[in-house]
Each structure stands twice: as structure tokens, then as C-alpha cells.
């Protein structure tokens, strides 16, 4: 433990940089995925349409998408010979965000869909009976399903923050550029710096705990509004 | 004034017809009790009147006007009535916010909203619960908050779907007293679906018996219980009806 702490202080500035990059990449991916996944999940959960079951099966399948496969798909898309190669995004934080969005969006969509569907009938009827329009009733359902929605977003953030395969493939673990906590742990372990790997792992868990605590305390505030 | 004029109302679920009412007119300012065995269409009727469900065929007039034509019309009509459910759902917030919900939808000014919510909660005897979490109330308290949430909107008609089912006698008495008092003060029309014959007897001006989705008998409550015209009504009242 003492060795792990000493390793941390020796490379303080670089670790701060890695932590910032991790939060920036996974935070951005989670926000983008939430912006897509919450309305999409709410729509799937609250609507009846042909092909809904198939769409849900697709979403649930994508929830189990292996990070390496997501990374590979984004790699092929962004590589020089790929359809989006001209954008020159490979081995940049943007490529890492895209890959993580591919992983996180289905998780948010699937969990939000299940969360709102579970609340739908009862709340919708109460809201309509109290004079809500359909749009107002839908918003009420989303607000009431906030625990499920927050759980979906937090699960997505956890998935993004902890995954290594996709960011390693499309980011390349380039020092001062695309290195994040998980890729650093892999690198340190390969180099035999186990203390450093453990220390970075502890930081990752602590950060994840802090983000969850902040989000959940804000969720309690929201519930009284 | 006629509150509801129903003609040719039909509603089926699959091959089962749950409502089949040729003509039914309800007057404003009265308390109606709707009785009937399980599955006789009572709740479906209430849901259709509250625009929560659409009939397969038929015409319904509310205060003289056809309902259910455009979405805007439906909203303005549905905002003149309010339903209290057998198991009311409390939004995950304070008692105040639950009662204020309908007022906020109608964009009532904050000060007015606060005043009306407090008055409504006082009316149902829940004035001390304003800041409490609405999801942690007892059954009787929940039902009283649900009533306050409806009454605060000053609806023309109050639709009550077995509002006292599963409540203890004390709570039943409280709820009935609130409904009766509100009806007397504001002349609000009330349609109450109940399995409790004594409740219908205590509360209603007129009683309607639904059997298999059809109106078997409709009469003043005294007539209904003392001199029922239909044999089916007599069997229903003495508990010998075979469904």
C-alpha cells in the first residue's frame, strides 16, 4: 500500500492529467449517450408500434456489446481507409468518446425504456385524470421513473469509465494525449509496476464513488421539486 | 342541467362486451352511486366518462357538448372532471406537491396555488402533512390526499372509483364526510362506483345498477333500496344473484 502511495506522488502531475482525460472522455460519452438514450428509451417504453419487440431485443443485445468489438467497429470507421477516415479522428479523445457512446447509449436506452414502461399505465392515468395533456403526462412518467433513469445513466458511466478494450484500440494509450486510467493500469501491469496499477485502480474506484454520490444527492433534491 | 347524456355506448375487450348502454342521462349537482358485481362495467364506464378510455361506439355529451372530438376539446373537457382511484398513486414528492400537481399543469400563480393547496388539505384534515413525503402515508391518509388533489381543481364532476375499498370503518366515515361536505358546499356532481351497498344508501341521490354492462335499474336511492322494480335488483340486493 505504501509503495502504491509513493508511486502516485512520484508521478502526481501525469496522474492528474490521466484522471482529467478519463473524466473528460467518459463524462462526455455519458452525457451524449444520455441525450440520445433518455428520449429514445422513453419513446420505446411509452409507445406502441410495430417492431417494438424486435427493437428492444436489438437494444438488449447491444447492451452486451463487447468493448473490443465496439472499438474495432469505430477503428474501421475512422481508419484512413474507412468511410470517416478523412476526419482524422483515430487516436484522439474524440474517437474514444465515439467508441464509448456506442457502448453506453444502448445501456441508457434499455434501462430507461424498462424504467418508464414499469411506471407507465398507473401514472399516465392519474396525470391525465388530473388534467395533464399527453405531453405533460409523459414528462410526469419520466420524472417519476427518475431512479431508473439515473441508474441507467450511472450504469452507463460505470461501463464507460471502467472499460479498456475500446479506448485502447481507438485511442492508442498515447502519453499526454489519449492515456486514461484503465489503459494506464494495463500498461503499468504489463511493465510489472503492480503498485502503480493498484493505485490507479483505487483512484478509479474513488472517482466512480464520488460521481455516483454527487449524482444521487442531486437526484434527492430533484425529487422534492 | 344534464351532466352526461350517453347514447348507444358500447365497449368490448376482445369478444367480451363490457358496456352496452342505450340511453343514460345524469343530472348535474347530484350524487350517483353505480353498483354492480365485478366485471359489470362500472369502472370502464367511469374511465370512459373521464376520457381515459374510448368507447367502441356511442355518443357522450358533457354539459350539453359532444366530447372527444379534437385533442384540445378533450383536454378542456377532462379538466372539468377529476377521478379518484381505488388505489391512488402518489407522486414521489411531498403532500403539497401532489396536491399542487393539477394546479401547476393549469399554470395557476404560485401564491394562489399555495393558498388553494393549503385550503384543500385543511378541508380533508391533512393540513399538518404539507411537507411530508406523500409515499409514506397510510391508506386512509393517501385517499384523503388523493381527494384533496382532486378537490383543489374545483371540478364540475368528481368520479370516484371505489374510494373506500380496503379502508377501515373510521377512514370510510372520514372520506364519506369529506365528499358529502364538498358536494353540499360546491354543488359538485359526484359519481361513485362502489361495492358497498350501505355507502350507496348513505351517500347517493340516485343509484344505478349495472349487470353485464347494461343498466338494469336506475332509481332514486330510496326507491332503489326500498322498492326495486327489477327482479335482478332484488336478487342483487339480497345477495342471491347468480352471476
Short mmCIF file of C-alpha atoms in Angstrom, two decimals:
data_model
loop_
_atom_site.label_atom_id
_atom_site.label_comp_id
_atom_site.label_asym_id
_atom_site.label_seq_id
_atom_site.Cartn_x
_atom_site.Cartn_y
_atom_site.Cartn_z
CA UNK A 1 0.00 0.00 0.00
CA UNK A 2 2.80 2.37 0.98
CA UNK A 3 4.57 1.57 -2.29
CA UNK A 4 1.38 2.34 -4.20
CA UNK A 5 1.01 5.74 -2.48
CA UNK A 6 4.69 6.57 -3.11
CA UNK A 7 4.29 5.69 -6.80
CA UNK A 8 1.34 8.02 -7.01
CA UNK A 9 3.14 11.04 -5.56
CA UNK A 10 6.16 10.48 -7.79
CA UNK A 11 4.04 10.91 -10.90
CA UNK A 12 1.49 13.35 -9.48
CA UNK A 13 1.18 15.69 -12.45
CA UNK A 14 0.86 12.93 -15.01
CA UNK A 15 -1.79 11.17 -12.95
CA UNK A 16 -3.81 14.37 -12.67
CA UNK A 17 -3.65 14.60 -16.44
CA UNK A 18 -4.78 10.97 -16.84
CA UNK A 19 -7.64 11.44 -14.40
CA UNK A 20 -8.78 14.57 -16.23
CA UNK A 21 -8.67 12.74 -19.56
CA UNK A 22 -10.64 9.78 -18.12
CA UNK A 23 -13.35 12.05 -16.73
CA UNK A 24 -13.45 14.11 -19.92
CA UNK A 25 -13.80 11.09 -22.23
CA UNK A 26 -16.21 9.01 -20.12
CA UNK A 27 -18.14 12.07 -18.92
CA UNK A 28 -18.64 13.34 -22.49
CA UNK A 29 -19.62 9.88 -23.72
CA UNK A 30 -22.14 9.51 -20.87
CA UNK A 31 -23.66 12.95 -21.47
CA UNK A 32 -24.01 12.35 -25.22
CA UNK A 33 -25.41 8.86 -24.61
CA UNK A 34 -27.89 10.23 -22.04
CA UNK A 35 -29.03 12.90 -24.50
CA UNK A 36 -29.72 10.18 -27.07
CA UNK A 37 -30.68 7.30 -24.77
CA UNK A 38 -33.14 9.01 -22.39
CA UNK A 39 -35.56 10.32 -25.06
CA UNK A 40 -35.09 7.18 -27.17
CA UNK A 41 -35.66 4.87 -24.19
CA UNK A 42 -38.68 6.91 -23.06
CA UNK A 43 -40.13 6.74 -26.56
CA UNK A 44 -39.64 2.98 -26.81
CA UNK A 45 -41.00 2.41 -23.30
CA UNK A 46 -44.09 4.59 -23.74
CA UNK A 47 -45.06 3.90 -27.36
CA UNK A 48 -46.74 1.00 -29.07
CA UNK A 49 -45.52 0.40 -32.60
CA UNK A 50 -44.81 -2.44 -34.99
CA UNK A 51 -41.37 -3.88 -34.45
CA UNK A 52 -41.08 -2.66 -30.85
CA UNK A 53 -40.18 -6.09 -29.52
CA UNK A 54 -37.53 -6.53 -32.20
CA UNK A 55 -36.09 -3.08 -31.44
CA UNK A 56 -35.94 -3.93 -27.73
CA UNK A 57 -34.17 -7.20 -28.49
CA UNK A 58 -31.67 -5.25 -30.57
CA UNK A 59 -31.11 -2.73 -27.76
CA UNK A 60 -30.65 -5.50 -25.18
CA UNK A 61 -28.19 -7.28 -27.49
CA UNK A 62 -26.24 -4.05 -27.94
CA UNK A 63 -26.12 -3.67 -24.14
CA UNK A 64 -23.85 -6.71 -24.13
CA UNK A 65 -21.63 -5.41 -26.95
CA UNK A 66 -18.01 -6.35 -26.13
CA UNK A 67 -15.90 -3.17 -25.78
CA UNK A 68 -13.22 -4.61 -28.07
CA UNK A 69 -15.81 -5.12 -30.80
CA UNK A 70 -17.12 -1.56 -30.34
CA UNK A 71 -13.53 -0.34 -30.57
CA UNK A 72 -12.92 -2.40 -33.69
CA UNK A 73 -16.04 -1.01 -35.40
CA UNK A 74 -15.04 2.57 -34.61
CA UNK A 75 -11.45 1.80 -35.65
CA UNK A 76 -12.61 0.53 -39.06
CA UNK A 77 -14.88 3.56 -39.42
CA UNK A 78 -12.20 6.11 -38.56
CA UNK A 79 -9.08 4.47 -40.02
CA UNK A 80 -7.55 6.18 -43.08
CA UNK A 81 -9.21 3.74 -45.46
CA UNK A 82 -12.55 3.84 -43.56
CA UNK A 83 -15.62 5.88 -44.58
CA UNK A 84 -14.87 8.57 -41.96
CA UNK A 85 -11.09 8.42 -42.30
CA UNK A 86 -10.95 11.94 -43.76
CA UNK A 87 -11.93 13.33 -40.36
CA UNK A 88 -8.61 12.15 -38.92
CA UNK A 89 -10.12 11.29 -35.53
CA UNK A 90 -8.36 7.97 -34.90
CA UNK A 91 -6.11 8.05 -31.81
CA UNK A 92 -7.78 11.19 -30.48
CA UNK A 93 -10.07 11.64 -27.45
CA UNK A 94 -12.95 12.18 -29.89
CA UNK A 95 -12.54 8.63 -31.24
CA UNK A 96 -12.58 7.32 -27.66
CA UNK A 97 -15.77 9.25 -26.94
CA UNK A 98 -17.44 7.83 -30.07
CA UNK A 99 -16.47 4.27 -29.12
CA UNK A 100 -17.77 4.72 -25.57
CA UNK A 101 -21.01 6.23 -26.87
CA UNK A 102 -21.51 3.03 -28.84
CA UNK A 103 -21.24 1.09 -25.59
CA UNK A 104 -23.18 3.40 -23.29
CA UNK A 105 -26.14 4.52 -25.45
CA UNK A 106 -27.79 1.05 -25.58
CA UNK A 107 -27.40 0.68 -21.79
CA UNK A 108 -29.08 4.03 -21.11
CA UNK A 109 -31.76 3.34 -23.73
CA UNK A 110 -32.55 -0.15 -22.44
CA UNK A 111 -32.68 0.76 -18.77
CA UNK A 112 -34.69 3.96 -19.35
CA UNK A 113 -37.13 2.04 -21.53
CA UNK A 114 -37.65 -0.58 -18.81
CA UNK A 115 -37.85 2.12 -16.12
CA UNK A 116 -40.58 4.19 -17.78
CA UNK A 117 -42.54 1.17 -19.03
CA UNK A 118 -42.82 -0.11 -15.47
CA UNK A 119 -44.42 3.17 -14.35
CA UNK A 120 -46.45 3.93 -17.45
CA UNK A 121 -50.09 2.90 -17.02
CA UNK A 122 -50.74 3.97 -13.47
CA UNK A 123 -49.04 7.37 -13.63
CA UNK A 124 -50.34 8.19 -17.09
CA UNK A 125 -53.95 7.68 -16.00
CA UNK A 126 -53.51 9.68 -12.80
CA UNK A 127 -51.82 12.53 -14.66
CA UNK A 128 -54.47 12.63 -17.42
CA UNK A 129 -57.23 12.50 -14.82
CA UNK A 130 -55.69 15.50 -13.06
CA UNK A 131 -55.74 17.46 -16.31
CA UNK A 132 -52.39 16.71 -17.93
CA UNK A 133 -52.00 16.75 -21.69
CA UNK A 134 -50.34 13.68 -23.21
CA UNK A 135 -47.00 15.52 -23.31
CA UNK A 136 -47.34 16.61 -19.66
CA UNK A 137 -48.31 13.06 -18.62
CA UNK A 138 -45.28 11.67 -20.47
CA UNK A 139 -43.00 14.14 -18.70
CA UNK A 140 -44.55 13.15 -15.38
CA UNK A 141 -43.80 9.48 -16.09
CA UNK A 142 -40.19 10.35 -16.93
CA UNK A 143 -39.87 12.33 -13.69
CA UNK A 144 -41.38 9.51 -11.66
CA UNK A 145 -39.06 7.00 -13.32
CA UNK A 146 -36.03 9.12 -12.43
CA UNK A 147 -34.49 6.47 -10.18
CA UNK A 148 -34.41 4.02 -13.08
CA UNK A 149 -33.16 6.71 -15.44
CA UNK A 150 -30.39 7.79 -13.08
CA UNK A 151 -29.47 4.13 -12.54
CA UNK A 152 -29.28 3.71 -16.31
CA UNK A 153 -27.05 6.74 -16.76
CA UNK A 154 -24.82 5.74 -13.84
CA UNK A 155 -24.52 2.18 -15.13
CA UNK A 156 -23.55 3.67 -18.49
CA UNK A 157 -20.96 5.91 -16.87
CA UNK A 158 -19.59 2.95 -14.95
CA UNK A 159 -19.31 0.94 -18.14
CA UNK A 160 -17.51 3.79 -19.94
CA UNK A 161 -15.21 4.66 -17.04
CA UNK A 162 -14.14 1.05 -16.44
CA UNK A 163 -13.79 -0.25 -19.99
CA UNK A 164 -10.40 -0.63 -21.58
CA UNK A 165 -10.77 -2.52 -24.86
CA UNK A 166 -12.43 0.17 -26.95
CA UNK A 167 -10.37 3.13 -25.74
CA UNK A 168 -7.16 1.16 -26.12
CA UNK A 169 -7.97 0.31 -29.74
CA UNK A 170 -9.14 3.72 -30.96
CA UNK A 171 -7.15 5.89 -28.54
CA UNK A 172 -3.87 4.01 -28.58
CA UNK A 173 -2.91 4.94 -24.98
CA UNK A 174 -0.73 7.81 -26.20
CA UNK A 175 1.03 9.64 -23.35
CA UNK A 176 -0.26 13.20 -22.70
CA UNK A 177 -2.92 12.65 -25.37
CA UNK A 178 -5.21 9.65 -25.04
CA UNK A 179 -4.00 7.90 -21.92
CA UNK A 180 -6.78 7.22 -19.41
CA UNK A 181 -6.91 5.37 -16.09
CA UNK A 182 -7.84 1.95 -17.49
CA UNK A 183 -5.26 1.97 -20.28
CA UNK A 184 -2.65 3.16 -17.75
CA UNK A 185 -3.49 0.24 -15.45
CA UNK A 186 -3.00 -2.22 -18.33
CA UNK A 187 0.30 -0.56 -19.28
CA UNK A 188 1.68 -0.44 -15.72
CA UNK A 189 0.71 -4.09 -15.17
CA UNK A 190 2.46 -5.14 -18.39
CA UNK A 191 5.56 -3.29 -17.25
CA UNK A 192 5.45 -5.04 -13.88
CA UNK A 193 4.56 -1.84 -11.93
CA UNK A 194 1.85 -3.57 -9.95
CA UNK A 195 1.84 -0.98 -7.13
CA UNK A 196 1.10 1.77 -9.60
CA UNK A 197 -1.59 -0.35 -11.26
CA UNK A 198 -3.30 -0.93 -7.90
CA UNK A 199 -3.01 2.78 -7.01
CA UNK A 200 -4.63 3.80 -10.30
CA UNK A 201 -7.36 1.21 -9.72
CA UNK A 202 -8.11 2.73 -6.30
CA UNK A 203 -8.31 6.21 -7.87
CA UNK A 204 -10.72 4.85 -10.49
CA UNK A 205 -12.99 3.36 -7.85
CA UNK A 206 -12.85 6.50 -5.66
CA UNK A 207 -13.75 8.73 -8.61
CA UNK A 208 -16.61 6.45 -9.56
CA UNK A 209 -17.86 6.59 -5.96
CA UNK A 210 -17.62 10.40 -5.91
CA UNK A 211 -19.52 10.80 -9.20
CA UNK A 212 -22.27 8.42 -8.00
CA UNK A 213 -22.57 10.28 -4.69
CA UNK A 214 -22.89 13.68 -6.40
CA UNK A 215 -25.48 12.42 -8.89
CA UNK A 216 -27.55 10.63 -6.25
CA UNK A 217 -27.58 13.59 -3.85
CA UNK A 218 -28.82 15.79 -6.71
CA UNK A 219 -31.46 13.19 -7.52
CA UNK A 220 -32.84 13.54 -3.97
CA UNK A 221 -33.03 17.32 -4.42
CA UNK A 222 -34.87 16.83 -7.71
CA UNK A 223 -37.44 14.56 -6.11
CA UNK A 224 -38.76 17.36 -3.90
CA UNK A 225 -39.32 19.80 -6.75
CA UNK B 1 -78.93 20.76 -16.46
CA UNK B 2 -77.74 17.46 -17.87
CA UNK B 3 -74.28 16.49 -16.78
CA UNK B 4 -73.81 13.49 -19.07
CA UNK B 5 -76.02 12.28 -21.89
CA UNK B 6 -74.97 8.83 -23.05
CA UNK B 7 -76.45 7.10 -26.08
CA UNK B 8 -75.56 3.86 -27.83
CA UNK B 9 -72.42 3.34 -25.75
CA UNK B 10 -70.60 0.07 -26.46
CA UNK B 11 -67.24 -1.16 -25.27
CA UNK B 12 -65.73 -4.61 -25.79
CA UNK B 13 -62.48 -6.24 -24.82
CA UNK B 14 -61.88 -8.92 -27.41
CA UNK B 15 -65.10 -10.88 -27.79
CA UNK B 16 -66.43 -9.78 -24.38
CA UNK B 17 -68.80 -6.82 -24.32
CA UNK B 18 -68.25 -4.95 -21.07
CA UNK B 19 -70.54 -1.98 -21.66
CA UNK B 20 -73.76 -1.76 -23.58
CA UNK B 21 -75.80 1.30 -22.59
CA UNK B 22 -78.56 2.51 -24.90
CA UNK B 23 -79.54 5.66 -23.05
CA UNK B 24 -78.41 7.16 -19.78
CA UNK B 25 -78.72 10.75 -18.65
CA UNK B 26 -77.18 12.05 -15.46
CA UNK B 27 -78.11 15.42 -13.99
CA UNK B 28 -75.66 17.97 -12.64
CA UNK B 29 -75.42 18.61 -8.91
CA UNK B 30 -76.39 15.09 -7.81
CA UNK B 31 -74.57 12.21 -6.22
CA UNK B 32 -74.90 8.98 -8.19
CA UNK B 33 -73.88 5.57 -6.94
CA UNK B 34 -73.04 2.95 -9.54
CA UNK B 35 -73.43 -0.59 -8.24
CA UNK B 36 -72.83 -3.93 -9.84
CA UNK B 37 -70.89 -7.16 -9.49
CA UNK B 38 -67.24 -7.45 -10.52
CA UNK B 39 -66.84 -7.18 -14.28
CA UNK B 40 -70.18 -5.44 -14.78
CA UNK B 41 -68.53 -2.44 -16.46
CA UNK B 42 -68.65 0.10 -13.60
CA UNK B 43 -65.00 1.13 -13.75
CA UNK B 44 -65.00 1.03 -17.56
CA UNK B 45 -67.92 3.45 -17.55
CA UNK B 46 -66.07 5.79 -15.20
CA UNK B 47 -62.91 5.59 -17.33
CA UNK B 48 -64.84 6.40 -20.49
CA UNK B 49 -66.54 9.38 -18.82
CA UNK B 50 -63.11 10.61 -17.67
CA UNK B 51 -61.76 10.17 -21.24
CA UNK B 52 -59.23 7.60 -20.05
CA UNK B 53 -60.72 5.03 -22.41
CA UNK B 54 -62.57 5.42 -25.68
CA UNK B 55 -65.85 3.62 -26.39
CA UNK B 56 -66.12 1.43 -29.48
CA UNK B 57 -69.31 3.21 -30.50
CA UNK B 58 -71.70 5.71 -28.98
CA UNK B 59 -72.09 9.33 -28.16
CA UNK B 60 -71.42 11.15 -24.91
CA UNK B 61 -72.40 14.73 -24.21
CA UNK B 62 -70.92 16.57 -21.26
CA UNK B 63 -72.84 19.67 -20.12
CA UNK B 64 -74.58 19.71 -23.48
CA UNK B 65 -71.48 19.47 -25.67
CA UNK B 66 -70.11 16.42 -27.52
CA UNK B 67 -66.88 15.18 -26.06
CA UNK B 68 -63.92 13.56 -27.67
CA UNK B 69 -63.85 15.46 -30.94
CA UNK B 70 -60.45 17.16 -31.01
CA UNK B 71 -57.49 16.77 -28.67
CA UNK B 72 -57.88 20.37 -27.42
CA UNK B 73 -61.58 19.79 -26.70
CA UNK B 74 -60.76 16.61 -24.84
CA UNK B 75 -58.27 18.43 -22.63
CA UNK B 76 -60.67 21.24 -21.80
CA UNK B 77 -63.43 18.70 -21.02
CA UNK B 78 -61.20 16.39 -18.99
CA UNK B 79 -60.06 19.39 -16.94
CA UNK B 80 -63.64 19.88 -15.74
CA UNK B 81 -63.73 16.48 -14.10
CA UNK B 82 -61.45 14.51 -11.88
CA UNK B 83 -61.20 10.87 -10.92
CA UNK B 84 -60.07 9.42 -7.63
CA UNK B 85 -58.88 5.86 -7.99
CA UNK B 86 -59.34 2.89 -5.72
CA UNK B 87 -55.58 2.77 -5.13
CA UNK B 88 -54.38 6.31 -5.69
CA UNK B 89 -50.84 6.75 -6.95
CA UNK B 90 -48.85 9.33 -5.05
CA UNK B 91 -46.13 11.11 -6.97
CA UNK B 92 -42.74 10.71 -5.31
CA UNK B 93 -42.73 14.09 -3.65
CA UNK B 94 -44.31 15.97 -0.78
CA UNK B 95 -48.02 16.01 0.00
CA UNK B 96 -48.02 19.69 -1.05
CA UNK B 97 -46.55 18.93 -4.48
CA UNK B 98 -49.00 16.12 -5.04
CA UNK B 99 -51.98 18.36 -4.35
CA UNK B 100 -50.45 21.22 -6.34
CA UNK B 101 -49.83 18.98 -9.39
CA UNK B 102 -53.07 19.76 -11.26
CA UNK B 103 -52.82 23.47 -10.47
CA UNK B 104 -49.28 23.62 -11.84
CA UNK B 105 -50.49 21.95 -15.04
CA UNK B 106 -53.04 24.75 -15.32
CA UNK B 107 -50.33 27.35 -14.67
CA UNK B 108 -52.04 28.77 -11.58
CA UNK B 109 -49.98 31.57 -10.00
CA UNK B 110 -47.71 30.42 -7.16
CA UNK B 111 -49.40 32.40 -4.37
CA UNK B 112 -52.87 31.30 -5.43
CA UNK B 113 -51.65 27.73 -5.82
CA UNK B 114 -50.22 27.73 -2.30
CA UNK B 115 -53.43 29.14 -0.84
CA UNK B 116 -55.66 26.64 -2.63
CA UNK B 117 -53.48 23.66 -1.74
CA UNK B 118 -53.48 24.61 1.94
CA UNK B 119 -57.25 25.11 1.89
CA UNK B 120 -57.80 21.74 0.19
CA UNK B 121 -55.55 19.96 2.68
CA UNK B 122 -57.32 21.64 5.59
CA UNK B 123 -60.64 20.59 4.06
CA UNK B 124 -59.66 16.92 4.13
CA UNK B 125 -57.99 17.22 7.54
CA UNK B 126 -54.45 16.84 6.23
CA UNK B 127 -53.25 20.39 6.88
CA UNK B 128 -50.38 19.18 9.07
CA UNK B 129 -48.98 16.88 6.39
CA UNK B 130 -47.96 19.55 3.84
CA UNK B 131 -44.24 18.85 3.89
CA UNK B 132 -44.42 15.09 4.43
CA UNK B 133 -43.49 12.59 1.79
CA UNK B 134 -46.69 11.50 0.04
CA UNK B 135 -45.44 7.97 -0.48
CA UNK B 136 -45.20 7.29 3.26
CA UNK B 137 -48.83 7.85 4.21
CA UNK B 138 -51.32 5.28 5.48
CA UNK B 139 -54.13 4.06 3.23
CA UNK B 140 -56.70 6.46 4.70
CA UNK B 141 -54.30 9.41 4.58
CA UNK B 142 -53.36 8.60 0.98
CA UNK B 143 -57.00 8.54 -0.02
CA UNK B 144 -57.62 11.90 1.69
CA UNK B 145 -54.64 13.46 -0.12
CA UNK B 146 -55.95 11.99 -3.38
CA UNK B 147 -59.30 13.64 -2.65
CA UNK B 148 -57.59 16.97 -1.86
CA UNK B 149 -55.64 16.64 -5.13
CA UNK B 150 -58.95 16.34 -6.96
CA UNK B 151 -60.97 18.87 -4.96
CA UNK B 152 -58.33 21.59 -5.26
CA UNK B 153 -59.12 21.66 -9.00
CA UNK B 154 -62.77 22.50 -8.26
CA UNK B 155 -64.08 20.04 -10.83
CA UNK B 156 -67.65 20.10 -12.15
CA UNK B 157 -67.82 16.38 -11.54
CA UNK B 158 -65.97 14.08 -9.21
CA UNK B 159 -65.58 10.48 -10.38
CA UNK B 160 -64.81 8.10 -7.53
CA UNK B 161 -63.78 4.53 -8.22
CA UNK B 162 -64.33 2.56 -5.02
CA UNK B 163 -62.66 5.28 -2.96
CA UNK B 164 -63.09 3.50 0.35
CA UNK B 165 -62.28 -0.08 -0.62
CA UNK B 166 -59.73 -1.59 1.78
CA UNK B 167 -60.14 1.22 4.34
CA UNK B 168 -61.09 0.81 7.99
CA UNK B 169 -64.56 2.00 9.09
CA UNK B 170 -63.15 5.20 10.60
CA UNK B 171 -61.40 6.16 7.37
CA UNK B 172 -64.52 5.26 5.36
CA UNK B 173 -66.55 7.63 7.52
CA UNK B 174 -63.97 10.42 7.09
CA UNK B 175 -63.89 10.04 3.30
CA UNK B 176 -67.67 9.96 3.02
CA UNK B 177 -67.94 13.05 5.22
CA UNK B 178 -65.44 14.94 3.02
CA UNK B 179 -67.31 14.03 -0.16
CA UNK B 180 -70.68 14.93 1.31
CA UNK B 181 -69.40 18.25 2.70
CA UNK B 182 -67.73 19.22 -0.58
CA UNK B 183 -70.84 18.30 -2.55
CA UNK B 184 -73.01 20.44 -0.27
CA UNK B 185 -70.66 23.45 -0.34
CA UNK B 186 -69.87 23.48 -4.05
CA UNK B 187 -72.82 21.59 -5.56
CA UNK B 188 -70.31 19.37 -7.38
CA UNK B 189 -71.72 16.36 -9.20
CA UNK B 190 -70.39 13.06 -7.88
CA UNK B 191 -70.41 9.62 -9.48
CA UNK B 192 -69.25 6.97 -7.07
CA UNK B 193 -68.61 3.39 -8.04
CA UNK B 194 -68.88 1.15 -5.01
CA UNK B 195 -69.44 -2.40 -3.86
CA UNK B 196 -70.63 -1.09 -0.53
CA UNK B 197 -74.44 -1.05 -0.62
CA UNK B 198 -74.63 0.85 2.68
CA UNK B 199 -72.35 3.51 1.27
CA UNK B 200 -74.60 3.93 -1.77
CA UNK B 201 -77.59 4.17 0.57
CA UNK B 202 -75.85 6.77 2.78
CA UNK B 203 -74.40 8.92 0.04
CA UNK B 204 -76.34 8.81 -3.22
CA UNK B 205 -79.34 10.73 -4.51
CA UNK B 206 -79.75 8.15 -7.26
CA UNK B 207 -78.45 4.62 -7.68
CA UNK B 208 -77.69 2.79 -10.91
CA UNK B 209 -77.24 -0.97 -11.13
CA UNK B 210 -75.07 -2.32 -13.93
CA UNK B 211 -75.30 -6.01 -14.80
CA UNK B 212 -73.20 -7.40 -17.64
CA UNK B 213 -72.55 -3.89 -18.91
CA UNK B 214 -76.22 -2.93 -19.12
CA UNK B 215 -78.22 -0.63 -16.87
CA UNK B 216 -80.63 -2.99 -15.15
CA UNK B 217 -82.20 -0.38 -12.90
CA UNK B 218 -81.82 3.29 -12.13
CA UNK B 219 -83.87 4.97 -9.45
CA UNK B 220 -83.75 7.36 -6.54
CA UNK B 221 -81.71 5.69 -3.82
CA UNK B 222 -84.71 5.33 -1.52
CA UNK B 223 -86.76 3.71 -4.29
CA UNK B 224 -83.87 1.54 -5.36
CA UNK B 225 -83.35 0.02 -1.94
CA UNK B 226 -86.93 0.04 -0.65
CA UNK B 227 -88.94 -0.83 -3.77
CA UNK B 228 -86.68 -2.21 -6.50
CA UNK B 229 -88.60 -2.73 -9.74
CA UNK B 230 -86.45 -5.45 -11.28
CA UNK B 231 -86.19 -9.00 -10.02
CA UNK B 232 -82.45 -8.88 -10.78
CA UNK B 233 -82.06 -5.86 -8.50
CA UNK B 234 -83.84 -7.67 -5.68
CA UNK B 235 -81.54 -10.67 -6.13
CA UNK B 236 -78.51 -8.35 -6.22
CA UNK B 237 -79.56 -6.58 -3.03
CA UNK B 238 -80.34 -9.72 -1.06
CA UNK B 239 -77.16 -11.42 -2.26
CA UNK B 240 -78.87 -14.26 -4.10
CA UNK B 241 -77.90 -13.16 -7.61
CA UNK B 242 -76.04 -15.84 -9.56
CA UNK B 243 -73.63 -14.16 -11.99
#
